[in-house]
Coordinates of N, CA and C in Angstrom, one line a residue:
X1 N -37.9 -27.9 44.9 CA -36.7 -27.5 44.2 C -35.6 -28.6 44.5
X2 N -34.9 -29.1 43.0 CA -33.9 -30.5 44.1 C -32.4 -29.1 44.4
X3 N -31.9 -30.7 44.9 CA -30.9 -29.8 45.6 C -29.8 -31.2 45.2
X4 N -28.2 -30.0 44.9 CA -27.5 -31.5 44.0 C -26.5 -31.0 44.6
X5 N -25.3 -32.2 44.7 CA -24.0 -32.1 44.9 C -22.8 -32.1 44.3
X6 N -22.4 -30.9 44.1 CA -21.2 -30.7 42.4 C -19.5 -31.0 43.0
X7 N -19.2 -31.8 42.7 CA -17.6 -32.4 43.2 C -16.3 -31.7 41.6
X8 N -15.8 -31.0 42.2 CA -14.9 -30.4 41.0 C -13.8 -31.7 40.9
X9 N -13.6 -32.2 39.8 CA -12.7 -33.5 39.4 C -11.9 -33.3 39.1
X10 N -11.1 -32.0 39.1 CA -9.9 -31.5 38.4 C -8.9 -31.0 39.0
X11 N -8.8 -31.6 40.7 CA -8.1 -32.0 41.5 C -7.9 -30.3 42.7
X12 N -8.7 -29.6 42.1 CA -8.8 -28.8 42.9 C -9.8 -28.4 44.3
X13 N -10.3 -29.7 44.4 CA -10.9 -29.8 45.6 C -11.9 -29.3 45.8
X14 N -12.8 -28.5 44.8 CA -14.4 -27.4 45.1 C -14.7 -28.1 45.1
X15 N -16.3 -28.5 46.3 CA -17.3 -29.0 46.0 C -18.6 -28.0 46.5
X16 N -20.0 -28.0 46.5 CA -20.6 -26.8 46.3 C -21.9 -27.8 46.5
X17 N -23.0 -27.3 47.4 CA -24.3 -27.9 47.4 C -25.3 -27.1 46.5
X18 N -25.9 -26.9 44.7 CA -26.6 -26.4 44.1 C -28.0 -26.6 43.8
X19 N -28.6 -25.9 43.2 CA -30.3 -26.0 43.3 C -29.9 -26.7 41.7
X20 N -31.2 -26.8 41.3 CA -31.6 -27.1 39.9 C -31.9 -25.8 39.1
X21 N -31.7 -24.8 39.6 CA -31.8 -23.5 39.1 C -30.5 -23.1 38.9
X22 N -29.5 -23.4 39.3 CA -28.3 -23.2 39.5 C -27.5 -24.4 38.2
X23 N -28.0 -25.4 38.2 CA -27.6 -26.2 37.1 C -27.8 -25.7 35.8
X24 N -29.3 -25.3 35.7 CA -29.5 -24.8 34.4 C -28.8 -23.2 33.8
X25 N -28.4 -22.6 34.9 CA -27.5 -21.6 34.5 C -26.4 -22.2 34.1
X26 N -25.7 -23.0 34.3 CA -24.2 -23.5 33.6 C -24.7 -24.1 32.2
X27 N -23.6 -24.2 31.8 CA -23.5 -24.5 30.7 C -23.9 -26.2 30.2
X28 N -24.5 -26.6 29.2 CA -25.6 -27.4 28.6 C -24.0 -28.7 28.3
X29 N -23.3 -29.4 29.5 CA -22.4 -30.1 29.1 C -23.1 -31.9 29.1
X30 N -22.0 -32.5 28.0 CA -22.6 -33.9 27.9 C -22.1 -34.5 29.4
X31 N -22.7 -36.1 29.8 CA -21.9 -36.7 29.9 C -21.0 -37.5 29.3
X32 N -20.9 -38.5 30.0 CA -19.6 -39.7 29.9 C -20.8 -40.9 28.4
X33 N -21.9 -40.6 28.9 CA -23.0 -41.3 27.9 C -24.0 -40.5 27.1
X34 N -23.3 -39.7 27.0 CA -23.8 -38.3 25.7 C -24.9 -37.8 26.4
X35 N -25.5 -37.7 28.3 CA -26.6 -37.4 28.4 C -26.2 -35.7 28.4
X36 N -27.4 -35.1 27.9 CA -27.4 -33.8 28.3 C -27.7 -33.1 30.1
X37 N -26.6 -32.1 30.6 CA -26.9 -31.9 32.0 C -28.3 -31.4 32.2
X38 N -28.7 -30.1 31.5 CA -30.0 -29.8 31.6 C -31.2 -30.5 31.5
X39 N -31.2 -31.8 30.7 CA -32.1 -32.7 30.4 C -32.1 -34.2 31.9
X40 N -31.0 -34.0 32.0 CA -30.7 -35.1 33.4 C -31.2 -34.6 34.7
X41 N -31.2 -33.1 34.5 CA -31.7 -32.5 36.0 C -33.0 -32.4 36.2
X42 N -33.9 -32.2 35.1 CA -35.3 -32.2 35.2 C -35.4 -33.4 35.6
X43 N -35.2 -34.5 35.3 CA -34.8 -36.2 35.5 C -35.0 -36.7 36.8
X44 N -34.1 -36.5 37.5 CA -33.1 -37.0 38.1 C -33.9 -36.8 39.7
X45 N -33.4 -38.1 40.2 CA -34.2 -38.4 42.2 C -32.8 -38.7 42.7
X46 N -33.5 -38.5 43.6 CA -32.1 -38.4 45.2 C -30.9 -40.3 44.8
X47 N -30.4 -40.0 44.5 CA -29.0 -40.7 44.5 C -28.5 -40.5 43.0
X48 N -29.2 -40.2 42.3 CA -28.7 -40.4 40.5 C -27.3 -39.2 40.3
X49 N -26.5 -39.8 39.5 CA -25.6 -39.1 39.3 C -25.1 -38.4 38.4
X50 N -24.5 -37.5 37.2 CA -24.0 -37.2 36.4 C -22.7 -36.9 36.5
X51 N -21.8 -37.4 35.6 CA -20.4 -37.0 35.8 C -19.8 -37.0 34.1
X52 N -18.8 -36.1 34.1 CA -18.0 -36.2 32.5 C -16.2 -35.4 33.4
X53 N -15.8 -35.3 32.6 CA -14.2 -35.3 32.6 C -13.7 -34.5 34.0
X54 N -14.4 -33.4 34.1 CA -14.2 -31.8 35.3 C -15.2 -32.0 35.9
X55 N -16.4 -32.7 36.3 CA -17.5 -32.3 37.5 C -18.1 -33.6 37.9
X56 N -18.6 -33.9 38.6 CA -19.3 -35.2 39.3 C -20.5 -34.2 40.1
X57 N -21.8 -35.0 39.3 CA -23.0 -34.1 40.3 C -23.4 -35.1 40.4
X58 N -24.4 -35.4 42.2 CA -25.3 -36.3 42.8 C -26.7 -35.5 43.2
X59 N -27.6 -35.7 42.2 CA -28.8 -35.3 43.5 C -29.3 -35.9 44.8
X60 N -29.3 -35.0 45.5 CA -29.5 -35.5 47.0 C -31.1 -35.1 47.4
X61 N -31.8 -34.2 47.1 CA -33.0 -33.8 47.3 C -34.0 -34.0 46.0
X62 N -34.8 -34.1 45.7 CA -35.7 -34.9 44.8 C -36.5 -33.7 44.9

């Protein structure tokens, strides 16, 4: 199971260490390059990032 790192960008300081179970419960948002989040997390190895306007995610666990 990866394990990702969600940085709240909306100046309120949350950040939260989540599963990939946990991503796909939220909501299906683009990024900054129209990727889809759900589609980037099946994807995605230990450094890759996703970010758009409110969240910055890093996988750290692969």
């Amino acid at each position: 199971m990866k394990q990702l790192f969600w940085k709240d960008k909306t100046g309120r300081g949350y950040t939260n260490t989540l599963t990939s179970e946990d991503i796909l419960g939220l909501e299906n948002e683009e990024d900054w390059n129209g990727e889809l989040l759900h589609e980037w997390v099946e994807d995605c190895e230990p450094g890759d990032r996703w970010e758009n306007r409110v969240s910055e995610i890093t996988c750290v666990v692969g």
